[in-house]
Amino acid sequence: MIRFEKRPQPSRLSSLATPLLAVMATMVFGGFLFAVLGKDPVQSIVTIFWEPLFGEFAFYYRPQLLIKGAPLVLIAIGLALGFKAGVWNIGAEGQYIMGAIFGAGVGLAFYPTESFWVFPLMILAGAFGGWMWATIPAILKVKFGTNEILVSLMLVYVAEQFLASMSLGLLKNPEGFGFPGSRNLQQYASAHNTDIIAGSGMHWGVVAALIAVIFAYVLLARHRLGFAIRVTGEAPRAARFGGVNPSRLILFCLGISGMLAGLAGMFEVSGPAGQITIDFNVGYGFTAIIVAFLGRLHPIGIMFAGLLMALTYIGGDIAQSQLQLPAAAIQVFQGMLLFFLLAFDLLTNYRVRIGSSEFPT
Amino acid sequence: MTTPLLSLRRLSKAYPGVVANDDVSLEIGRGEIHALLGENGAGKSTLVKMIYGLVKPDSGNMQLNEAVFTPKDPRTARASGVGMVFQHFSLFDALTVAENIALGMEDAPAMSQLAARIREVSENYGLPLSPDRIVGDLSAGEQQRVEIIRCLLQDPKLLIMDEPTSVLTPQEVAVLFETLNKLRAEGTAILYISHKLEEIRTLCDTATILRLGKVVGTCVPADTTARDMAEMMVGTTLKTPKRSGSEPGEVILKLDQLSLPPASAFGMPLREISLSLRKGEILGIGGVAGNGQDELLGSLSGETRASVGMIEYKSRDMADMGPNARRKIGLLSAPEERLGHAAAPDMSLIENAMLTGATREGLEKGGMLNWSAAGDFADRIIEAFDVRTPSAANAARSLSGGNLQKFVIGREVLQRPEVFVVNQPTWGVDASAAAAIRQALLDLAKSGAALIVISQDLDELMEISDWFAALNEGRLSQPRPAIGLTVEEIGLMLGGAHDLETAHV
């Protein structure tokens, strides 16, 4: 008989090894999946993990890594703060959309005025949009005890409808020949989130993501508020006894994660995407949940996890075009990563005992 | 003499790093009430777990009714006639008595039949209990009766009872003893685990004393003084805490008609609690668990807020003050539940020192936490209260219950409280550590602090309090001077609405 026995202390070694083990298991079983689909497993894995970094066209893919990684990290950092406290914001995708709409909306309102102040105002508006959207489930939870998982998730679909309405209505490009979608902000210098070093992929969103990583790290390690977040997640009653106000903490956690998701949306719409369109959002808000857990809810871990996830996106695209791997297979591959991570996670807190059925004292 | 019912021969059981039982031999005869005495960690639990089939011995053997007895799980132990009543009940609050009992049976009869059997057993043994009542509405004593009846339905030859009186009022204890005496008269053997020596002296025929996993002595409790038994248990001479005898100062804490609604469906409201506490005084509050102890502590610690005018500390109203604001001005507390309330189980002792020490110990400046100062504070607690742990970086969960309790009490005492409210200060702590904790509380009072000590251990309260009051159904009795109170008077203060009838056999 196999049993799991709780460790008196979580094992530090396995908490570091778990993500690596999960990545390796994903490669092995993913390779098996690709083999069943009739592709060369080794070549597929190499294409996904090697090609974007060191392949022939790496000069093109490397900046993509930052462009795709930045919103993932930015959103995941916010989510992790909430997850650590047991506040489950599942609606980052909606907050991302609202941040983009608010940010782009402010930018477009100034069009065509060129001014240094346009872009900072857009940043503030984007942060506000995401914050506001996440504060709705927070207030409902604090006031009426609703479940933030359901409310935040449902607000994603509301945000998507709002996005469609904006691209067809208020924010539609008046010179767009009737096509849905806003003006392209890339062609409006004051509102364009441009590469800081041309061609590097290093736009302001990447800077924001780095700042968020450092901010979250210091908050969790050194600040009273970060400590309150950790205690609340570990033992809510002890946190209350220690003076944490649970309502305020919920408002903070949802608020900050919404704000960061909103920022991610704003940087995306003003940079890589350029315009508000019906299909503007591509699922960063949901993938960021995987990134947060893959990074063990630790800021530094999330930074690496975000890059890894971006890598599988880019590598997956290459594998689709070069090896004709179906898109669904790539999604299964990414899903496996979270699955194996959660499975191996058990080993951090539990020890596997085989054989004797004796009860521990 | 007839052959014993159960004999244990040279049982040993080792766990990594600790020998729980070392060469333990023991005999229990039919119709004998046998006490098993020992401090926490002496190996009592491991020993009874072996008898009940929860743990396999490394060496040695057991005989039941002259046949080799090797229970591989509790089910086979029960089938051989061994029943056990645990200290912590495993009952579902939302189900009825009969449903709870049916859940624990291998082949439960129809509900109506079972209810009839429960009535029959409860009348026979003087354990008043209705099978249709919801368990969540029962007192702790009544819940224990459910567990006992569950065992008796299996018709056991040997009944193991683990600390059965720790949650009972003196009157409920009397009811229980009547029942146990009746069982003894019928020939049932009882293995009785307790650390309450006076009880053992009145109830038990023989006693085996364990220390560090070994049998260090046996005695006839009726002929041995409680002090001698305690010293055998501890292995050293016991230090009785010394009272301060200082003059009380001015009133520092005042409760006026403190009332709070219950926090949950099975919670207890607080009803019009009034008291005033002077500097240097210890008010002992007795009562059976679940009568408002947690709620009272929560309202004083600031976790729940009472209305304006109900709690006054140093002439300031506490209505809009949270836990940390109260800590800042010297009103400190230590809740009963160590893991998850007083301390976060998976966090280190350093982080747990930060949990309540941040404001008063200056471990925080402008929101930034000073971890090295918290580490020093944790080390000071470990040092001053003899907390046994490899280091302050260990998780709270990895400490034994008694050690963690010392840490939790020490953390508050070292913060120099002016009023200290503590619930169950020595619950699950071994005798010598308990004496040390009580001494620390007395010293605190001597230095001028006022204390409210909530406890279910009446001996403890009598030992340290100046005033005694009882909490019952969320109401507090009028505090009375502790010196000169008789057990009967205390019992009446505690009893309140619980049924007081003894067995009518």
mmCIF file of C-alpha atoms in Angstrom, chain B residues 92-424:
data_model
loop_
_atom_site.group_PDB
_atom_site.id
_atom_site.type_symbol
_atom_site.label_atom_id
_atom_site.label_comp_id
_atom_site.label_asym_id
_atom_site.label_seq_id
_atom_site.Cartn_x
_atom_site.Cartn_y
_atom_site.Cartn_z
ATOM 1 C CA PHE B 92 -20.479 14.885 13.384
ATOM 2 C CA ASP B 93 -22.105 17.992 14.845
ATOM 3 C CA ALA B 94 -24.972 18.080 12.368
ATOM 4 C CA LEU B 95 -26.123 14.462 12.859
ATOM 5 C CA THR B 96 -28.174 12.929 15.650
ATOM 6 C CA VAL B 97 -26.780 10.743 18.414
ATOM 7 C CA ALA B 98 -28.168 7.583 16.782
ATOM 8 C CA GLU B 99 -26.833 8.505 13.343
ATOM 9 C CA ASN B 100 -23.386 9.137 14.771
ATOM 10 C CA ILE B 101 -23.371 5.788 16.509
ATOM 11 C CA ALA B 102 -24.623 3.972 13.395
ATOM 12 C CA LEU B 103 -21.770 5.493 11.369
ATOM 13 C CA GLY B 104 -19.218 3.891 13.653
ATOM 14 C CA MET B 105 -20.721 0.402 13.496
ATOM 15 C CA GLU B 106 -19.749 -2.313 11.087
ATOM 16 C CA ASP B 107 -23.279 -3.697 10.631
ATOM 17 C CA ALA B 108 -25.637 -1.104 11.995
ATOM 18 C CA PRO B 109 -29.174 -2.318 12.774
ATOM 19 C CA ALA B 110 -32.254 -0.402 11.614
ATOM 20 C CA MET B 111 -32.457 3.094 13.092
ATOM 21 C CA SER B 112 -35.485 2.384 15.309
ATOM 22 C CA GLN B 113 -33.868 -0.750 16.694
ATOM 23 C CA LEU B 114 -30.621 1.089 17.309
ATOM 24 C CA ALA B 115 -32.432 3.928 19.089
ATOM 25 C CA ALA B 116 -34.063 1.394 21.392
ATOM 26 C CA ARG B 117 -30.683 -0.195 22.142
ATOM 27 C CA ILE B 118 -29.162 3.217 22.873
ATOM 28 C CA ARG B 119 -31.983 4.010 25.312
ATOM 29 C CA GLU B 120 -31.557 0.645 26.981
ATOM 30 C CA VAL B 121 -27.792 0.995 27.438
ATOM 31 C CA SER B 122 -28.048 4.616 28.534
ATOM 32 C CA GLU B 123 -30.609 3.726 31.211
ATOM 33 C CA ASN B 124 -28.705 0.673 32.413
ATOM 34 C CA TYR B 125 -25.515 2.575 32.933
ATOM 35 C CA GLY B 126 -26.956 5.849 34.148
ATOM 36 C CA LEU B 127 -25.867 7.870 31.128
ATOM 37 C CA PRO B 128 -28.886 10.039 30.329
ATOM 38 C CA LEU B 129 -28.920 10.603 26.556
ATOM 39 C CA SER B 130 -31.648 10.853 23.941
ATOM 40 C CA PRO B 131 -30.821 9.169 20.594
ATOM 41 C CA ASP B 132 -32.697 11.816 18.574
ATOM 42 C CA ARG B 133 -30.734 14.850 19.732
ATOM 43 C CA ILE B 134 -28.367 16.674 17.403
ATOM 44 C CA VAL B 135 -24.794 16.209 18.569
ATOM 45 C CA GLY B 136 -23.885 19.873 17.990
ATOM 46 C CA ASP B 137 -26.397 20.865 20.696
ATOM 47 C CA LEU B 138 -24.926 18.530 23.322
ATOM 48 C CA SER B 139 -22.520 19.551 26.074
ATOM 49 C CA ALA B 140 -19.033 18.043 26.055
ATOM 50 C CA GLY B 141 -20.062 15.638 28.798
ATOM 51 C CA GLU B 142 -23.027 14.460 26.752
ATOM 52 C CA GLN B 143 -20.867 14.072 23.652
ATOM 53 C CA GLN B 144 -18.568 11.869 25.667
ATOM 54 C CA ARG B 145 -21.559 9.738 26.625
ATOM 55 C CA VAL B 146 -22.199 9.189 22.911
ATOM 56 C CA GLU B 147 -18.669 7.843 22.553
ATOM 57 C CA ILE B 148 -19.010 5.661 25.644
ATOM 58 C CA ILE B 149 -22.342 4.230 24.542
ATOM 59 C CA ARG B 150 -20.900 3.567 21.108
ATOM 60 C CA CYS B 151 -18.281 1.376 22.836
ATOM 61 C CA LEU B 152 -20.712 -0.264 25.247
ATOM 62 C CA LEU B 153 -22.951 -1.362 22.361
ATOM 63 C CA GLN B 154 -20.084 -3.599 21.260
ATOM 64 C CA ASP B 155 -20.091 -5.224 24.702
ATOM 65 C CA PRO B 156 -16.383 -4.727 25.444
ATOM 66 C CA LYS B 157 -14.342 -6.757 27.922
ATOM 67 C CA LEU B 158 -11.754 -4.016 28.134
ATOM 68 C CA LEU B 159 -12.570 -0.319 27.867
ATOM 69 C CA ILE B 160 -9.730 2.151 27.316
ATOM 70 C CA MET B 161 -10.446 5.736 28.353
ATOM 71 C CA ASP B 162 -8.045 8.523 27.424
ATOM 72 C CA GLU B 163 -8.267 11.569 29.741
ATOM 73 C CA PRO B 164 -12.047 11.208 30.048
ATOM 74 C CA THR B 165 -12.653 13.867 32.712
ATOM 75 C CA SER B 166 -10.704 16.724 31.166
ATOM 76 C CA VAL B 167 -13.888 18.224 29.683
ATOM 77 C CA LEU B 168 -16.358 17.467 32.481
ATOM 78 C CA THR B 169 -17.814 19.403 35.408
ATOM 79 C CA PRO B 170 -17.396 17.798 38.855
ATOM 80 C CA GLN B 171 -21.033 16.656 38.711
ATOM 81 C CA GLU B 172 -20.536 15.078 35.304
ATOM 82 C CA VAL B 173 -17.431 13.372 36.629
ATOM 83 C CA ALA B 174 -19.552 11.876 39.411
ATOM 84 C CA VAL B 175 -21.994 10.519 36.803
ATOM 85 C CA LEU B 176 -19.141 9.028 34.821
ATOM 86 C CA PHE B 177 -17.608 7.370 37.878
ATOM 87 C CA GLU B 178 -20.931 5.747 38.774
ATOM 88 C CA THR B 179 -21.020 4.294 35.283
ATOM 89 C CA LEU B 180 -17.459 3.039 35.454
ATOM 90 C CA ASN B 181 -18.079 1.479 38.850
ATOM 91 C CA LYS B 182 -21.099 -0.334 37.459
ATOM 92 C CA LEU B 183 -19.052 -1.637 34.563
ATOM 93 C CA ARG B 184 -16.400 -2.814 36.982
ATOM 94 C CA ALA B 185 -19.039 -4.667 39.012
ATOM 95 C CA GLU B 186 -20.083 -6.458 35.826
ATOM 96 C CA GLY B 187 -16.541 -7.612 35.215
ATOM 97 C CA THR B 188 -15.453 -5.164 32.551
ATOM 98 C CA ALA B 189 -11.835 -4.121 32.841
ATOM 99 C CA ILE B 190 -11.016 -0.452 32.351
ATOM 100 C CA LEU B 191 -7.681 1.047 31.410
ATOM 101 C CA TYR B 192 -7.889 4.630 32.614
ATOM 102 C CA ILE B 193 -5.446 7.245 31.369
ATOM 103 C CA SER B 194 -5.331 10.458 33.308
ATOM 104 C CA HIS B 195 -3.062 12.944 34.959
ATOM 105 C CA LYS B 196 -5.604 13.963 37.600
ATOM 106 C CA LEU B 197 -4.209 12.179 40.595
ATOM 107 C CA GLU B 198 -7.057 12.732 43.037
ATOM 108 C CA GLU B 199 -9.478 11.136 40.591
ATOM 109 C CA ILE B 200 -7.234 8.152 40.176
ATOM 110 C CA ARG B 201 -7.029 7.807 43.939
ATOM 111 C CA THR B 202 -10.821 7.616 44.293
ATOM 112 C CA LEU B 203 -11.520 5.466 41.243
ATOM 113 C CA CYS B 204 -8.683 3.104 40.333
ATOM 114 C CA ASP B 205 -7.634 -0.233 41.819
ATOM 115 C CA THR B 206 -4.057 -0.200 40.602
ATOM 116 C CA ALA B 207 -1.827 2.208 38.761
ATOM 117 C CA THR B 208 1.140 1.771 36.440
ATOM 118 C CA ILE B 209 3.403 4.750 36.071
ATOM 119 C CA LEU B 210 5.362 5.370 32.878
ATOM 120 C CA ARG B 211 8.286 7.703 32.413
ATOM 121 C CA LEU B 212 10.198 8.095 29.152
ATOM 122 C CA GLY B 213 8.653 4.900 27.813
ATOM 123 C CA LYS B 214 9.567 2.706 30.762
ATOM 124 C CA VAL B 215 7.501 1.407 33.656
ATOM 125 C CA VAL B 216 8.912 3.188 36.701
ATOM 126 C CA GLY B 217 6.523 1.877 39.278
ATOM 127 C CA THR B 218 3.156 0.472 40.182
ATOM 128 C CA CYS B 219 1.062 1.341 43.197
ATOM 129 C CA VAL B 220 -2.331 1.087 44.810
ATOM 130 C CA PRO B 221 -3.556 4.649 44.357
ATOM 131 C CA ALA B 222 -5.792 4.659 47.429
ATOM 132 C CA ASP B 223 -2.729 4.030 49.616
ATOM 133 C CA THR B 224 -0.391 6.477 47.887
ATOM 134 C CA THR B 225 -0.407 10.242 48.137
ATOM 135 C CA ALA B 226 -0.977 12.321 45.035
ATOM 136 C CA ARG B 227 2.352 14.006 45.576
ATOM 137 C CA ASP B 228 4.225 10.683 45.620
ATOM 138 C CA MET B 229 2.555 9.611 42.395
ATOM 139 C CA ALA B 230 3.354 12.950 40.758
ATOM 140 C CA GLU B 231 6.988 12.674 41.758
ATOM 141 C CA MET B 232 7.206 9.146 40.361
ATOM 142 C CA MET B 233 5.767 10.505 37.123
ATOM 143 C CA VAL B 234 8.160 13.425 36.859
ATOM 144 C CA GLY B 235 11.164 11.703 38.423
ATOM 145 C CA THR B 236 12.083 14.768 40.469
ATOM 146 C CA THR B 237 10.653 16.682 43.364
ATOM 147 C CA LEU B 238 7.876 18.956 42.206
ATOM 148 C CA LYS B 239 8.007 22.672 42.770
ATOM 149 C CA THR B 240 4.650 24.039 43.806
ATOM 150 C CA PRO B 241 4.134 27.501 42.336
ATOM 151 C CA LYS B 242 4.394 30.195 44.960
ATOM 152 C CA ARG B 243 1.675 32.777 45.293
ATOM 153 C CA SER B 244 2.590 36.420 45.341
ATOM 154 C CA GLY B 245 0.317 37.704 48.064
ATOM 155 C CA SER B 246 0.745 41.305 46.895
ATOM 156 C CA GLU B 247 -1.855 44.011 47.425
ATOM 157 C CA PRO B 248 -4.184 44.565 44.454
ATOM 158 C CA GLY B 249 -3.961 47.978 42.816
ATOM 159 C CA GLU B 250 -6.491 50.093 40.962
ATOM 160 C CA VAL B 251 -9.065 48.750 38.509
ATOM 161 C CA ILE B 252 -7.486 48.339 35.058
ATOM 162 C CA LEU B 253 -10.058 46.342 33.067
ATOM 163 C CA LYS B 254 -13.808 46.614 33.299
ATOM 164 C CA LEU B 255 -16.471 44.660 31.420
ATOM 165 C CA ASP B 256 -19.979 46.066 31.569
ATOM 166 C CA GLN B 257 -22.818 43.875 30.288
ATOM 167 C CA LEU B 258 -20.613 42.473 27.530
ATOM 168 C CA SER B 259 -22.887 40.692 25.054
ATOM 169 C CA LEU B 260 -22.062 39.303 21.629
ATOM 170 C CA PRO B 261 -24.129 37.235 19.181
ATOM 171 C CA PRO B 262 -22.761 33.767 18.322
ATOM 172 C CA ALA B 263 -20.279 33.705 15.436
ATOM 173 C CA SER B 264 -21.639 30.484 13.896
ATOM 174 C CA ALA B 265 -24.524 28.024 14.127
ATOM 175 C CA PHE B 266 -22.825 26.001 16.863
ATOM 176 C CA GLY B 267 -21.149 28.996 18.481
ATOM 177 C CA MET B 268 -22.013 30.437 21.853
ATOM 178 C CA PRO B 269 -23.258 33.991 22.454
ATOM 179 C CA LEU B 270 -21.828 36.036 25.314
ATOM 180 C CA ARG B 271 -24.552 37.227 27.645
ATOM 181 C CA GLU B 272 -24.193 40.307 29.852
ATOM 182 C CA ILE B 273 -20.760 39.576 31.264
ATOM 183 C CA SER B 274 -19.673 42.100 33.867
ATOM 184 C CA LEU B 275 -16.482 42.128 35.888
ATOM 185 C CA SER B 276 -13.740 44.437 37.029
ATOM 186 C CA LEU B 277 -10.122 43.476 37.389
ATOM 187 C CA ARG B 278 -7.475 45.196 39.481
ATOM 188 C CA LYS B 279 -3.741 45.352 38.897
ATOM 189 C CA GLY B 280 -1.951 42.401 40.439
ATOM 190 C CA GLU B 281 -5.025 40.174 40.506
ATOM 191 C CA ILE B 282 -5.626 36.845 38.825
ATOM 192 C CA LEU B 283 -9.203 36.035 37.923
ATOM 193 C CA GLY B 284 -9.670 32.336 37.200
ATOM 194 C CA ILE B 285 -12.573 31.479 34.914
ATOM 195 C CA GLY B 286 -13.690 27.867 34.985
ATOM 196 C CA GLY B 287 -16.241 26.110 32.861
ATOM 197 C CA VAL B 288 -16.707 23.287 30.437
ATOM 198 C CA ALA B 289 -15.307 23.927 26.959
ATOM 199 C CA GLY B 290 -17.714 25.502 24.498
ATOM 200 C CA ASN B 291 -19.469 27.708 27.017
ATOM 201 C CA GLY B 292 -18.091 30.960 25.628
ATOM 202 C CA GLN B 293 -14.390 30.743 26.484
ATOM 203 C CA ASP B 294 -13.173 31.339 22.924
ATOM 204 C CA GLU B 295 -15.710 34.091 22.432
ATOM 205 C CA LEU B 296 -14.700 35.872 25.629
ATOM 206 C CA LEU B 297 -11.032 35.721 24.686
ATOM 207 C CA GLY B 298 -11.801 36.941 21.163
ATOM 208 C CA SER B 299 -13.700 39.951 22.458
ATOM 209 C CA LEU B 300 -10.797 40.886 24.737
ATOM 210 C CA SER B 301 -8.049 40.277 22.167
ATOM 211 C CA GLY B 302 -9.882 42.464 19.655
ATOM 212 C CA GLU B 303 -10.615 39.746 17.095
ATOM 213 C CA THR B 304 -14.303 40.465 17.596
ATOM 214 C CA ARG B 305 -15.514 43.915 18.529
ATOM 215 C CA ALA B 306 -18.002 44.630 21.249
ATOM 216 C CA SER B 307 -20.197 47.724 21.278
ATOM 217 C CA VAL B 308 -19.246 51.017 22.896
ATOM 218 C CA GLY B 309 -19.291 50.944 26.686
ATOM 219 C CA MET B 310 -18.856 47.197 27.108
ATOM 220 C CA ILE B 311 -15.085 46.899 27.505
ATOM 221 C CA GLU B 312 -13.040 49.543 29.246
ATOM 222 C CA TYR B 313 -9.267 49.193 29.648
ATOM 223 C CA LYS B 314 -7.271 51.879 31.484
ATOM 224 C CA SER B 315 -10.397 54.050 31.268
ATOM 225 C CA ARG B 316 -10.412 53.807 27.457
ATOM 226 C CA ASP B 317 -13.193 52.263 25.475
ATOM 227 C CA MET B 318 -12.085 49.275 23.378
ATOM 228 C CA ALA B 319 -14.947 49.270 20.875
ATOM 229 C CA ASP B 320 -12.930 50.572 17.912
ATOM 230 C CA MET B 321 -9.557 49.049 18.782
ATOM 231 C CA GLY B 322 -8.180 46.060 16.865
ATOM 232 C CA PRO B 323 -5.741 43.451 18.211
ATOM 233 C CA ASN B 324 -2.583 45.453 17.520
ATOM 234 C CA ALA B 325 -3.950 48.703 18.924
ATOM 235 C CA ARG B 326 -4.743 46.829 22.125
ATOM 236 C CA ARG B 327 -1.331 45.173 22.207
ATOM 237 C CA LYS B 328 0.300 48.569 21.921
ATOM 238 C CA ILE B 329 -1.279 49.743 25.179
ATOM 239 C CA GLY B 330 -0.589 46.484 27.019
ATOM 240 C CA LEU B 331 -3.698 44.332 26.637
ATOM 241 C CA LEU B 332 -2.343 40.949 25.492
ATOM 242 C CA SER B 333 -3.852 37.510 25.077
ATOM 243 C CA ALA B 334 -3.075 33.897 24.230
ATOM 244 C CA PRO B 335 -5.859 31.760 22.727
ATOM 245 C CA GLU B 336 -6.431 28.089 23.468
ATOM 246 C CA GLU B 337 -5.894 26.584 20.018
ATOM 247 C CA ARG B 338 -2.161 26.640 19.494
ATOM 248 C CA LEU B 339 -1.967 25.442 15.899
ATOM 249 C CA GLY B 340 -3.822 27.761 13.580
ATOM 250 C CA HIS B 341 -4.887 30.403 16.074
ATOM 251 C CA ALA B 342 -2.125 31.316 18.495
ATOM 252 C CA ALA B 343 0.481 30.261 15.929
ATOM 253 C CA ALA B 344 0.619 29.629 12.180
ATOM 254 C CA PRO B 345 1.572 25.922 11.914
ATOM 255 C CA ASP B 346 3.741 26.021 8.781
ATOM 256 C CA MET B 347 5.605 29.185 9.686
ATOM 257 C CA SER B 348 8.830 29.325 11.642
ATOM 258 C CA LEU B 349 9.051 30.348 15.275
ATOM 259 C CA ILE B 350 10.690 33.583 14.103
ATOM 260 C CA GLU B 351 7.671 34.397 11.956
ATOM 261 C CA ASN B 352 5.380 33.397 14.799
ATOM 262 C CA ALA B 353 7.294 35.691 17.147
ATOM 263 C CA MET B 354 6.662 38.469 14.631
ATOM 264 C CA LEU B 355 2.956 37.619 14.546
ATOM 265 C CA THR B 356 2.135 39.235 17.879
ATOM 266 C CA GLY B 357 5.437 40.824 18.841
ATOM 267 C CA ALA B 358 5.762 43.291 15.949
ATOM 268 C CA THR B 359 4.159 46.308 17.610
ATOM 269 C CA ARG B 360 5.260 45.952 21.202
ATOM 270 C CA GLU B 361 8.773 44.649 20.635
ATOM 271 C CA GLY B 362 9.563 47.230 17.955
ATOM 272 C CA LEU B 363 10.132 44.583 15.287
ATOM 273 C CA GLU B 364 8.526 46.845 12.700
ATOM 274 C CA LYS B 365 9.373 50.323 11.496
ATOM 275 C CA GLY B 366 7.110 52.110 9.053
ATOM 276 C CA GLY B 367 5.699 48.821 7.835
ATOM 277 C CA MET B 368 9.114 47.265 7.179
ATOM 278 C CA LEU B 369 9.822 44.176 9.267
ATOM 279 C CA ASN B 370 13.078 43.622 11.089
ATOM 280 C CA TRP B 371 13.639 39.887 10.863
ATOM 281 C CA SER B 372 16.882 39.776 12.770
ATOM 282 C CA ALA B 373 15.196 41.490 15.727
ATOM 283 C CA ALA B 374 12.338 38.972 15.451
ATOM 284 C CA GLY B 375 14.936 36.181 15.491
ATOM 285 C CA ASP B 376 16.449 37.604 18.670
ATOM 286 C CA PHE B 377 13.007 37.857 20.235
ATOM 287 C CA ALA B 378 12.241 34.226 19.300
ATOM 288 C CA ASP B 379 15.581 33.134 20.794
ATOM 289 C CA ARG B 380 14.798 34.996 24.008
ATOM 290 C CA ILE B 381 11.445 33.175 24.295
ATOM 291 C CA ILE B 382 13.086 29.808 23.623
ATOM 292 C CA GLU B 383 15.737 30.535 26.227
ATOM 293 C CA ALA B 384 13.467 31.954 28.945
ATOM 294 C CA PHE B 385 10.763 29.315 28.646
ATOM 295 C CA ASP B 386 12.934 26.305 27.910
ATOM 296 C CA VAL B 387 11.298 25.590 24.538
ATOM 297 C CA ARG B 388 12.830 22.418 23.105
ATOM 298 C CA THR B 389 13.500 22.967 19.418
ATOM 299 C CA PRO B 390 16.604 22.602 17.218
ATOM 300 C CA SER B 391 16.328 26.262 16.223
ATOM 301 C CA ALA B 392 13.990 29.209 15.939
ATOM 302 C CA ALA B 393 13.813 28.569 12.190
ATOM 303 C CA ASN B 394 11.798 25.379 12.742
ATOM 304 C CA ALA B 395 8.125 25.352 11.797
ATOM 305 C CA ALA B 396 5.676 25.697 14.702
ATOM 306 C CA ARG B 397 4.062 22.439 13.557
ATOM 307 C CA SER B 398 7.295 20.505 14.227
ATOM 308 C CA LEU B 399 7.216 21.269 17.976
ATOM 309 C CA SER B 400 5.430 19.056 20.470
ATOM 310 C CA GLY B 401 2.209 20.488 21.893
ATOM 311 C CA GLY B 402 3.747 21.314 25.252
ATOM 312 C CA ASN B 403 6.767 23.051 23.750
ATOM 313 C CA LEU B 404 4.655 25.120 21.427
ATOM 314 C CA GLN B 405 2.445 26.094 24.348
ATOM 315 C CA LYS B 406 5.506 27.280 26.257
ATOM 316 C CA PHE B 407 6.492 29.333 23.220
ATOM 317 C CA VAL B 408 3.037 30.874 22.840
ATOM 318 C CA ILE B 409 2.749 31.812 26.519
ATOM 319 C CA GLY B 410 6.352 32.998 26.645
ATOM 320 C CA ARG B 411 5.849 35.205 23.597
ATOM 321 C CA GLU B 412 3.136 37.174 25.397
ATOM 322 C CA VAL B 413 4.634 37.150 28.895
ATOM 323 C CA LEU B 414 7.953 38.543 27.610
ATOM 324 C CA GLN B 415 6.072 41.453 26.073
ATOM 325 C CA ARG B 416 5.315 42.716 29.596
ATOM 326 C CA PRO B 417 1.509 42.781 29.403
ATOM 327 C CA GLU B 418 -0.465 44.978 31.754
ATOM 328 C CA VAL B 419 -3.508 42.788 31.287
ATOM 329 C CA PHE B 420 -2.982 39.237 30.064
ATOM 330 C CA VAL B 421 -5.896 37.041 29.033
ATOM 331 C CA VAL B 422 -5.044 33.386 28.519
ATOM 332 C CA ASN B 423 -7.203 30.385 27.648
ATOM 333 C CA GLN B 424 -6.031 26.926 28.777
#
